[in-house]
Tab-separated table of C-alpha atoms in Angstrom:
chain	number	residue	atom	x	y	z
A	1	UNK	CA	100.002	61.889	112.420
A	2	UNK	CA	96.273	62.527	112.065
A	3	UNK	CA	95.100	65.008	109.451
A	4	UNK	CA	91.827	66.288	108.068
A	5	UNK	CA	93.352	66.621	104.611
A	6	UNK	CA	96.561	65.489	102.990
A	7	UNK	CA	97.879	67.008	99.745
A	8	UNK	CA	100.306	64.740	97.914
A	9	UNK	CA	101.966	64.405	94.502
A	10	UNK	CA	102.760	68.108	94.484
A	11	UNK	CA	105.581	70.615	94.720
A	12	UNK	CA	105.338	73.399	97.300
A	13	UNK	CA	106.561	76.978	97.096
A	14	UNK	CA	106.408	77.672	100.823
A	15	UNK	CA	107.542	81.311	100.313
A	16	UNK	CA	109.531	81.099	103.534
A	17	UNK	CA	112.630	83.285	103.665
A	18	UNK	CA	116.081	81.806	103.238
A	19	UNK	CA	117.003	78.482	101.738
A	20	UNK	CA	115.883	77.458	98.269
A	21	UNK	CA	114.302	79.915	95.844
A	22	UNK	CA	110.592	80.348	96.615
A	23	UNK	CA	111.182	78.160	99.692
A	24	UNK	CA	110.591	75.321	97.240
A	25	UNK	CA	110.065	71.692	98.247
A	26	UNK	CA	109.778	69.257	95.357
A	27	UNK	CA	107.823	65.997	95.622
A	28	UNK	CA	106.195	67.356	98.754
A	29	UNK	CA	103.203	66.689	100.984
A	30	UNK	CA	101.072	69.055	103.045
A	31	UNK	CA	98.948	67.892	105.976
A	32	UNK	CA	96.112	70.076	107.269
A	33	UNK	CA	94.348	69.758	110.622
A	34	UNK	CA	91.710	72.113	112.025
A	35	UNK	CA	92.374	74.645	109.281
A	36	UNK	CA	96.109	74.880	109.904
A	37	UNK	CA	99.250	73.345	108.430
A	38	UNK	CA	100.083	70.309	110.547
A	39	UNK	CA	103.096	69.286	108.477
A	40	UNK	CA	104.853	70.215	105.238
A	41	UNK	CA	107.974	68.745	103.719
A	42	UNK	CA	109.377	66.181	101.293
A	43	UNK	CA	106.938	63.313	100.900
A	44	UNK	CA	109.709	60.823	101.633
A	45	UNK	CA	110.133	62.380	105.113
A	46	UNK	CA	106.426	62.508	105.959
A	47	UNK	CA	105.384	60.724	109.155
A	48	UNK	CA	102.837	57.974	108.807
A	49	UNK	CA	99.601	59.845	108.245
A	50	UNK	CA	96.011	58.945	109.042
A	51	UNK	CA	94.154	61.433	106.807
A	52	UNK	CA	90.398	61.791	106.490
A	53	UNK	CA	90.871	62.907	102.874
A	54	UNK	CA	93.827	62.551	100.521
A	55	UNK	CA	94.108	64.856	97.493
A	56	UNK	CA	96.649	63.913	94.805
A	57	UNK	CA	97.594	67.012	92.784
A	58	UNK	CA	99.258	65.405	89.761
A	59	UNK	CA	102.541	67.275	90.104
A	60	UNK	CA	101.049	70.755	90.457
A	61	UNK	CA	102.711	73.554	92.414
A	62	UNK	CA	101.109	74.728	95.662
A	63	UNK	CA	101.669	78.237	97.046
A	64	UNK	CA	100.159	80.195	99.892
A	65	UNK	CA	96.831	81.659	98.857
A	66	UNK	CA	97.487	85.047	97.278
A	67	UNK	CA	96.797	88.174	99.316
A	68	UNK	CA	95.491	91.345	97.690
A	69	UNK	CA	96.530	93.889	100.306
A	70	UNK	CA	95.172	97.086	98.672
A	71	UNK	CA	91.727	97.264	97.059
A	72	UNK	CA	88.753	99.611	96.787
A	73	UNK	CA	86.516	96.687	95.882
A	74	UNK	CA	83.215	98.176	97.133
A	75	UNK	CA	81.849	101.069	95.072
A	76	UNK	CA	78.871	102.136	93.019
A	77	UNK	CA	78.857	102.852	89.283
A	78	UNK	CA	81.945	102.922	87.077
A	79	UNK	CA	84.235	105.534	85.538
A	80	UNK	CA	84.819	104.214	82.046
A	81	UNK	CA	84.080	107.713	80.723
A	82	UNK	CA	87.090	109.053	82.608
A	83	UNK	CA	89.175	106.292	81.077
A	84	UNK	CA	88.226	107.698	77.688
A	85	UNK	CA	89.101	111.218	78.859
A	86	UNK	CA	92.553	110.129	79.967
A	87	UNK	CA	93.148	108.456	76.619
A	88	UNK	CA	92.320	111.814	75.018
A	89	UNK	CA	94.945	113.552	77.147
A	90	UNK	CA	93.249	114.649	80.383
A	91	UNK	CA	95.293	114.029	83.534
A	92	UNK	CA	94.015	112.420	86.720
A	93	UNK	CA	94.409	115.739	88.562
A	94	UNK	CA	92.466	117.659	85.878
A	95	UNK	CA	89.586	115.179	86.035
A	96	UNK	CA	89.528	115.303	89.832
A	97	UNK	CA	89.568	119.107	89.985
A	98	UNK	CA	86.687	119.240	87.471
A	99	UNK	CA	84.459	117.179	89.774
A	100	UNK	CA	85.281	113.735	88.445
A	101	UNK	CA	87.507	111.147	89.982
A	102	UNK	CA	86.737	109.949	93.477
A	103	UNK	CA	83.838	112.384	93.909
A	104	UNK	CA	81.914	110.856	90.988
A	105	UNK	CA	82.197	107.440	92.642
A	106	UNK	CA	80.961	108.981	95.887
A	107	UNK	CA	77.687	110.006	94.269
A	108	UNK	CA	77.079	106.534	92.851
A	109	UNK	CA	78.084	104.787	96.070
A	110	UNK	CA	75.822	106.908	98.232
A	111	UNK	CA	72.887	106.135	95.924
A	112	UNK	CA	73.448	102.348	95.970
A	113	UNK	CA	71.899	100.032	98.539
A	114	UNK	CA	73.973	97.582	100.559
A	115	UNK	CA	72.639	94.716	98.464
A	116	UNK	CA	73.574	96.509	95.235
A	117	UNK	CA	77.073	97.246	96.495
A	118	UNK	CA	77.464	93.646	97.643
A	119	UNK	CA	76.386	92.228	94.281
A	120	UNK	CA	78.724	94.437	92.254
A	121	UNK	CA	81.664	93.828	94.609
A	122	UNK	CA	81.058	90.065	94.471
A	123	UNK	CA	81.360	90.156	90.691
A	124	UNK	CA	84.765	91.845	90.996
A	125	UNK	CA	85.788	89.488	93.777
A	126	UNK	CA	85.214	86.517	91.483
A	127	UNK	CA	88.040	87.799	89.275
A	128	UNK	CA	90.397	87.944	92.245
A	129	UNK	CA	89.437	84.484	93.465
A	130	UNK	CA	89.986	83.045	89.974
A	131	UNK	CA	93.600	84.211	90.244
A	132	UNK	CA	94.280	82.499	93.564
A	133	UNK	CA	93.315	85.150	96.103
A	134	UNK	CA	92.270	83.977	99.565
A	135	UNK	CA	92.691	87.258	101.503
A	136	UNK	CA	91.491	90.703	100.393
A	137	UNK	CA	91.856	94.124	101.984
A	138	UNK	CA	88.836	96.360	101.275
A	139	UNK	CA	88.719	100.101	101.930
A	140	UNK	CA	85.885	102.509	102.485
A	141	UNK	CA	86.361	106.014	101.085
A	142	UNK	CA	83.630	106.330	98.461
A	143	UNK	CA	80.929	107.238	100.967
A	144	UNK	CA	82.522	110.214	102.735
A	145	UNK	CA	79.599	110.661	105.083
A	146	UNK	CA	78.641	108.786	108.235
A	147	UNK	CA	75.993	106.438	106.814
A	148	UNK	CA	77.696	105.698	103.507
A	149	UNK	CA	81.119	104.951	104.982
A	150	UNK	CA	79.600	102.497	107.443
A	151	UNK	CA	77.484	101.025	104.641
A	152	UNK	CA	80.627	100.267	102.636
A	153	UNK	CA	82.357	98.674	105.605
A	154	UNK	CA	79.314	96.509	106.368
A	155	UNK	CA	79.374	95.279	102.783
A	156	UNK	CA	83.070	94.458	103.131
A	157	UNK	CA	82.384	92.440	106.277
A	158	UNK	CA	79.593	90.594	104.452
A	159	UNK	CA	81.997	89.741	101.628
A	160	UNK	CA	84.221	88.149	104.250
A	161	UNK	CA	81.333	86.056	105.569
A	162	UNK	CA	79.847	85.013	102.232
A	163	UNK	CA	82.487	85.555	99.559
A	164	UNK	CA	84.872	82.651	100.138
A	165	UNK	CA	87.776	84.894	101.169
A	166	UNK	CA	89.327	86.346	104.283
A	167	UNK	CA	88.634	90.119	104.415
A	168	UNK	CA	90.502	92.892	106.232
A	169	UNK	CA	88.843	96.307	106.260
A	170	UNK	CA	90.387	99.775	106.149
A	171	UNK	CA	88.611	103.023	106.998
A	172	UNK	CA	89.591	105.558	104.316
A	173	UNK	CA	87.543	108.557	105.359
A	174	UNK	CA	90.321	110.928	104.278
A	175	UNK	CA	90.140	109.905	100.625
A	176	UNK	CA	88.660	113.105	99.174
A	177	UNK	CA	86.707	116.112	100.427
A	178	UNK	CA	83.006	115.516	99.605
A	179	UNK	CA	81.273	118.231	97.578
A	180	UNK	CA	79.113	119.459	100.451
A	181	UNK	CA	82.227	120.181	102.550
A	182	UNK	CA	84.371	121.940	99.961
A	183	UNK	CA	83.662	125.388	101.471
A	184	UNK	CA	84.907	124.121	104.851
A	185	UNK	CA	87.245	121.139	104.514
A	186	UNK	CA	88.299	121.457	108.156
A	187	UNK	CA	84.755	120.602	109.186
A	188	UNK	CA	84.914	117.438	107.110
A	189	UNK	CA	88.256	116.412	108.617
A	190	UNK	CA	86.732	116.919	112.067
A	191	UNK	CA	83.772	114.746	111.117
A	192	UNK	CA	85.864	112.005	109.523
A	193	UNK	CA	88.228	111.844	112.482
A	194	UNK	CA	85.996	112.502	115.483
A	195	UNK	CA	82.636	111.092	114.368
A	196	UNK	CA	82.762	108.552	111.544
A	197	UNK	CA	85.874	106.598	112.561
A	198	UNK	CA	84.801	106.110	116.195
A	199	UNK	CA	81.327	105.024	115.043
A	200	UNK	CA	82.734	102.492	112.578
A	201	UNK	CA	85.156	101.204	115.192
A	202	UNK	CA	82.400	100.858	117.788
A	203	UNK	CA	80.428	98.715	115.320
A	204	UNK	CA	83.428	96.424	114.800
A	205	UNK	CA	83.838	97.381	111.151
A	206	UNK	CA	87.445	98.597	111.083
A	207	UNK	CA	90.694	96.623	111.123
A	208	UNK	CA	92.983	99.444	109.917
A	209	UNK	CA	92.915	103.149	109.083
A	210	UNK	CA	94.129	104.556	105.757
A	211	UNK	CA	94.402	108.027	104.198
A	212	UNK	CA	95.295	109.657	100.887
A	213	UNK	CA	98.194	112.054	101.396
A	214	UNK	CA	98.630	114.240	98.297
A	215	UNK	CA	98.188	117.936	97.406
A	216	UNK	CA	94.904	117.040	95.660
A	217	UNK	CA	93.763	115.134	98.760
A	218	UNK	CA	94.944	115.642	102.368
A	219	UNK	CA	98.001	117.190	103.989
A	220	UNK	CA	100.394	115.511	106.375
A	221	UNK	CA	98.910	117.589	109.204
A	222	UNK	CA	95.365	116.421	108.416
A	223	UNK	CA	96.477	112.808	108.097
A	224	UNK	CA	98.365	113.072	111.383
A	225	UNK	CA	95.134	114.031	113.128
A	226	UNK	CA	93.466	110.916	111.761
A	227	UNK	CA	96.391	108.684	112.669
A	228	UNK	CA	96.470	110.076	116.204
A	229	UNK	CA	92.818	109.109	116.574
A	230	UNK	CA	93.530	105.654	115.132
A	231	UNK	CA	96.350	105.214	117.627
A	232	UNK	CA	94.019	106.214	120.470
A	233	UNK	CA	91.554	103.546	119.308
A	234	UNK	CA	94.283	100.906	119.046
A	235	UNK	CA	94.071	100.640	115.265
A	236	UNK	CA	97.073	100.227	112.933
A	237	UNK	CA	97.469	102.608	110.005
A	238	UNK	CA	98.347	102.497	106.298
A	239	UNK	CA	98.916	105.332	103.844
A	240	UNK	CA	98.467	106.225	100.174
A	241	UNK	CA	101.850	107.946	99.954
A	242	UNK	CA	103.885	109.896	97.395
A	243	UNK	CA	101.965	108.605	94.383
A	244	UNK	CA	101.797	111.805	92.339
A	245	UNK	CA	104.359	113.961	94.112
A	246	UNK	CA	106.865	113.955	96.946
A	247	UNK	CA	104.545	114.950	99.771
A	248	UNK	CA	106.496	113.421	102.643
A	249	UNK	CA	104.119	110.460	102.839
A	250	UNK	CA	106.801	107.788	103.223
A	251	UNK	CA	108.348	109.632	106.158
A	252	UNK	CA	104.905	110.174	107.702
A	253	UNK	CA	104.125	106.465	107.419
A	254	UNK	CA	107.438	105.675	109.078
A	255	UNK	CA	106.783	108.138	111.886
A	256	UNK	CA	103.556	106.313	112.760
A	257	UNK	CA	105.100	102.858	112.157
A	258	UNK	CA	102.402	102.214	109.583
A	259	UNK	CA	101.805	98.721	108.293
A	260	UNK	CA	102.452	99.991	104.778
A	261	UNK	CA	103.035	102.960	102.521
A	262	UNK	CA	101.338	102.378	99.172
A	263	UNK	CA	102.211	103.640	95.666
A	264	UNK	CA	105.384	105.629	96.684
A	265	UNK	CA	106.515	106.395	93.123
A	266	UNK	CA	107.878	109.765	94.289
A	267	UNK	CA	109.294	108.736	97.668
A	268	UNK	CA	112.744	110.115	98.434
A	269	UNK	CA	115.693	108.103	99.698
A	270	UNK	CA	115.248	109.670	103.128
A	271	UNK	CA	111.633	108.517	103.167
A	272	UNK	CA	112.573	105.016	102.021
A	273	UNK	CA	115.328	104.794	104.627
A	274	UNK	CA	112.831	105.809	107.320
A	275	UNK	CA	110.430	103.111	106.093
A	276	UNK	CA	113.165	100.509	106.378
A	277	UNK	CA	114.038	101.552	109.914
A	278	UNK	CA	110.371	101.499	110.959
A	279	UNK	CA	109.518	98.193	109.269
A	280	UNK	CA	106.949	99.757	106.920
A	281	UNK	CA	106.044	97.573	103.927
A	282	UNK	CA	106.064	99.234	100.497
A	283	UNK	CA	102.929	98.230	98.559
A	284	UNK	CA	103.530	98.577	94.828
A	285	UNK	CA	100.494	99.079	92.614
A	286	UNK	CA	101.407	98.461	88.973
A	287	UNK	CA	97.797	98.508	87.786
A	288	UNK	CA	97.433	102.193	88.662
A	289	UNK	CA	100.848	102.930	87.152
A	290	UNK	CA	99.724	101.269	83.913
A	291	UNK	CA	96.273	102.850	83.721
A	292	UNK	CA	97.546	106.350	84.504
A	293	UNK	CA	100.388	105.902	82.006
A	294	UNK	CA	102.870	107.076	84.603
A	295	UNK	CA	106.549	107.296	83.788
A	296	UNK	CA	108.166	107.475	87.244
A	297	UNK	CA	108.481	104.035	88.770
A	298	UNK	CA	108.705	103.293	92.490
A	299	UNK	CA	112.300	103.419	93.796
A	300	UNK	CA	112.759	99.646	93.826
A	301	UNK	CA	116.552	99.765	94.046
A	302	UNK	CA	116.305	102.051	97.086
A	303	UNK	CA	113.749	99.731	98.667
A	304	UNK	CA	116.129	96.804	98.246
A	305	UNK	CA	119.101	98.808	99.527
A	306	UNK	CA	117.295	99.864	102.701
A	307	UNK	CA	115.704	96.487	103.388
A	308	UNK	CA	112.100	97.554	102.784
A	309	UNK	CA	109.808	94.621	102.110
A	310	UNK	CA	107.811	94.961	98.908
A	311	UNK	CA	104.211	93.829	98.467
A	312	UNK	CA	102.133	94.011	95.290
A	313	UNK	CA	98.373	94.503	94.990
A	314	UNK	CA	95.672	95.229	92.424
A	315	UNK	CA	94.433	98.577	93.802
A	316	UNK	CA	91.137	97.423	92.247
A	317	UNK	CA	89.079	100.615	91.931
A	318	UNK	CA	86.734	102.278	89.426
A	319	UNK	CA	88.998	105.092	88.318
A	320	UNK	CA	92.722	104.458	88.231
A	321	UNK	CA	93.077	100.672	88.465
A	322	UNK	CA	90.086	98.671	87.188
A	323	UNK	CA	92.143	95.507	87.678
A	324	UNK	CA	90.755	92.279	89.157
A	325	UNK	CA	93.619	89.826	88.663
A	326	UNK	CA	96.460	89.181	91.082
A	327	UNK	CA	98.462	87.169	88.560
A	328	UNK	CA	98.252	90.139	86.192
A	329	UNK	CA	99.765	92.508	88.760
A	330	UNK	CA	102.471	89.966	89.591
A	331	UNK	CA	103.409	90.057	85.909
A	332	UNK	CA	103.183	93.849	85.714
A	333	UNK	CA	105.334	94.265	88.828
A	334	UNK	CA	108.057	92.346	87.023
A	335	UNK	CA	107.659	93.971	83.611
A	336	UNK	CA	107.137	97.576	84.750
A	337	UNK	CA	109.027	97.749	88.054
A	338	UNK	CA	111.665	95.041	87.357
A	339	UNK	CA	110.907	92.895	90.370
A	340	UNK	CA	112.114	89.334	90.036
A	341	UNK	CA	109.373	86.671	89.774
A	342	UNK	CA	110.276	85.501	93.276
A	343	UNK	CA	110.079	89.046	94.672
A	344	UNK	CA	106.693	89.546	93.025
A	345	UNK	CA	105.289	86.288	94.408
A	346	UNK	CA	106.656	87.133	97.852
A	347	UNK	CA	104.895	90.481	97.415
A	348	UNK	CA	101.592	88.689	96.887
A	349	UNK	CA	102.070	86.316	99.825
A	350	UNK	CA	104.301	86.843	102.853
A	351	UNK	CA	104.939	90.569	102.379
A	352	UNK	CA	101.290	91.261	101.591
A	353	UNK	CA	100.395	89.515	104.851
A	354	UNK	CA	102.758	91.869	106.708
A	355	UNK	CA	101.132	94.841	104.986
A	356	UNK	CA	97.845	93.761	106.597
A	357	UNK	CA	99.267	92.939	110.018
A	358	UNK	CA	98.640	89.209	109.523
A	359	UNK	CA	101.123	86.740	110.992
A	360	UNK	CA	99.424	83.399	110.279
A	361	UNK	CA	99.062	83.405	106.481
A	362	UNK	CA	101.332	84.109	103.510
A	363	UNK	CA	103.779	81.268	104.160
A	364	UNK	CA	103.269	77.505	104.121
A	365	UNK	CA	104.753	76.310	107.407
A	366	UNK	CA	103.682	74.237	110.381
A	367	UNK	CA	101.123	76.104	112.483
A	368	UNK	CA	100.209	78.611	109.768
A	369	UNK	CA	96.677	78.948	108.422
A	370	UNK	CA	95.940	76.572	105.552
A	371	UNK	CA	95.066	79.206	102.928
A	372	UNK	CA	96.505	77.611	99.799
A	373	UNK	CA	96.407	77.689	96.019
A	374	UNK	CA	97.363	74.954	93.541
A	375	UNK	CA	98.488	75.948	90.053
A	376	UNK	CA	98.780	74.396	86.610
A	377	UNK	CA	102.410	75.468	86.187
A	378	UNK	CA	105.692	73.640	85.770
A	379	UNK	CA	107.629	76.139	87.919
A	380	UNK	CA	106.635	79.060	90.185
A	381	UNK	CA	108.091	81.685	87.816
A	382	UNK	CA	105.215	80.937	85.414
A	383	UNK	CA	102.905	82.851	87.766
A	384	UNK	CA	104.816	85.988	86.749
A	385	UNK	CA	105.440	84.923	83.154
A	386	UNK	CA	101.892	84.465	81.856
A	387	UNK	CA	99.576	87.442	81.400
A	388	UNK	CA	95.917	86.472	81.166
A	389	UNK	CA	96.290	82.695	81.023
A	390	UNK	CA	94.084	80.836	83.562
A	391	UNK	CA	96.522	79.057	85.876
A	392	UNK	CA	94.574	78.291	89.053
A	393	UNK	CA	93.594	74.684	89.770
A	394	UNK	CA	92.077	75.112	93.243
A	395	UNK	CA	92.027	77.280	96.357
A	396	UNK	CA	91.721	76.236	99.986
A	397	UNK	CA	90.569	78.615	102.742
A	398	UNK	CA	91.251	77.393	106.270
A	399	UNK	CA	92.008	74.007	104.694
A	400	UNK	CA	88.624	73.752	103.011
A	401	UNK	CA	88.629	73.373	99.212
A	402	UNK	CA	86.698	76.045	97.344
């Protein structure tokens, strides 16, 4: 067996389904060729290998590179003042209706240049990379006009070229109604659906389409218009669903066979059952739950009962989840939502890959992409156990050490 790189003296949490917990292989080896896994298994069973480079890992655990499948990483300014307001008792809805919230980030994002947005997003991305992330989803949605939405998506693409991560982009034009369109929201929906999305798609900037379905945001009818356009363009969809109320978002996501329905604290059993039947991934966002001091948790028991795969993500954004650590949200998913450590790690690897429509990362197996992370832990559960302790030894993207 010829290999570009051979990892030895390690244990591997493959995160494959079935078999041992975490898909674990102790005293393992991983061979990488042309950016893909050429072989993985017990070192004693490894074929004779001719490797260009051998990397002993001193007994460390190797996992798939972590996947942050829901972020708003590109934005201008910050909203620390709103954080103070919430601590003093203001609700998210009250702040949004008073002109704060998403709209305040829109003003700052429109005013920022592409280089400024890139620099600030890179600083946040460093936090994610330091916690083992190799793939990041990045949404638009803080521009809310033609030029600014495309500006955000161009910055996201640049982060994928220069940031040392794989990037998937989501067009989130239906995130909030911009101030200039408040007298005629229908005109904005028309523009977001019929003008901005096709332009972004034509420029090759969009991998998926997302929307915020809530009474303070957009209705199921408005989101359906957007999703119909996405379907016509051949783009998969995702949805911010049932975060603050039961708005039928889970059922809507199921109806469109969305990649994921995200948040879903208020999803009903009927909505969860529909998600399970449609194969929609539930993306749980414990950072937003923590920062908003919510009390209603996602229906995890229902998700298990109906076979809905659960992913976890940072929801990194300036208002409701200023979180830039995947290991932190793995911990919070366990502590707040009672996921098991294995469920939480699966949520940051194989299930997060599904939530982004990716089939070649998230599991360590022959033929899969060699996006990997090595950790200074004695067992995989430590990735959920520690909160704030630096655990990452090294990342590999396409088999290349970073």
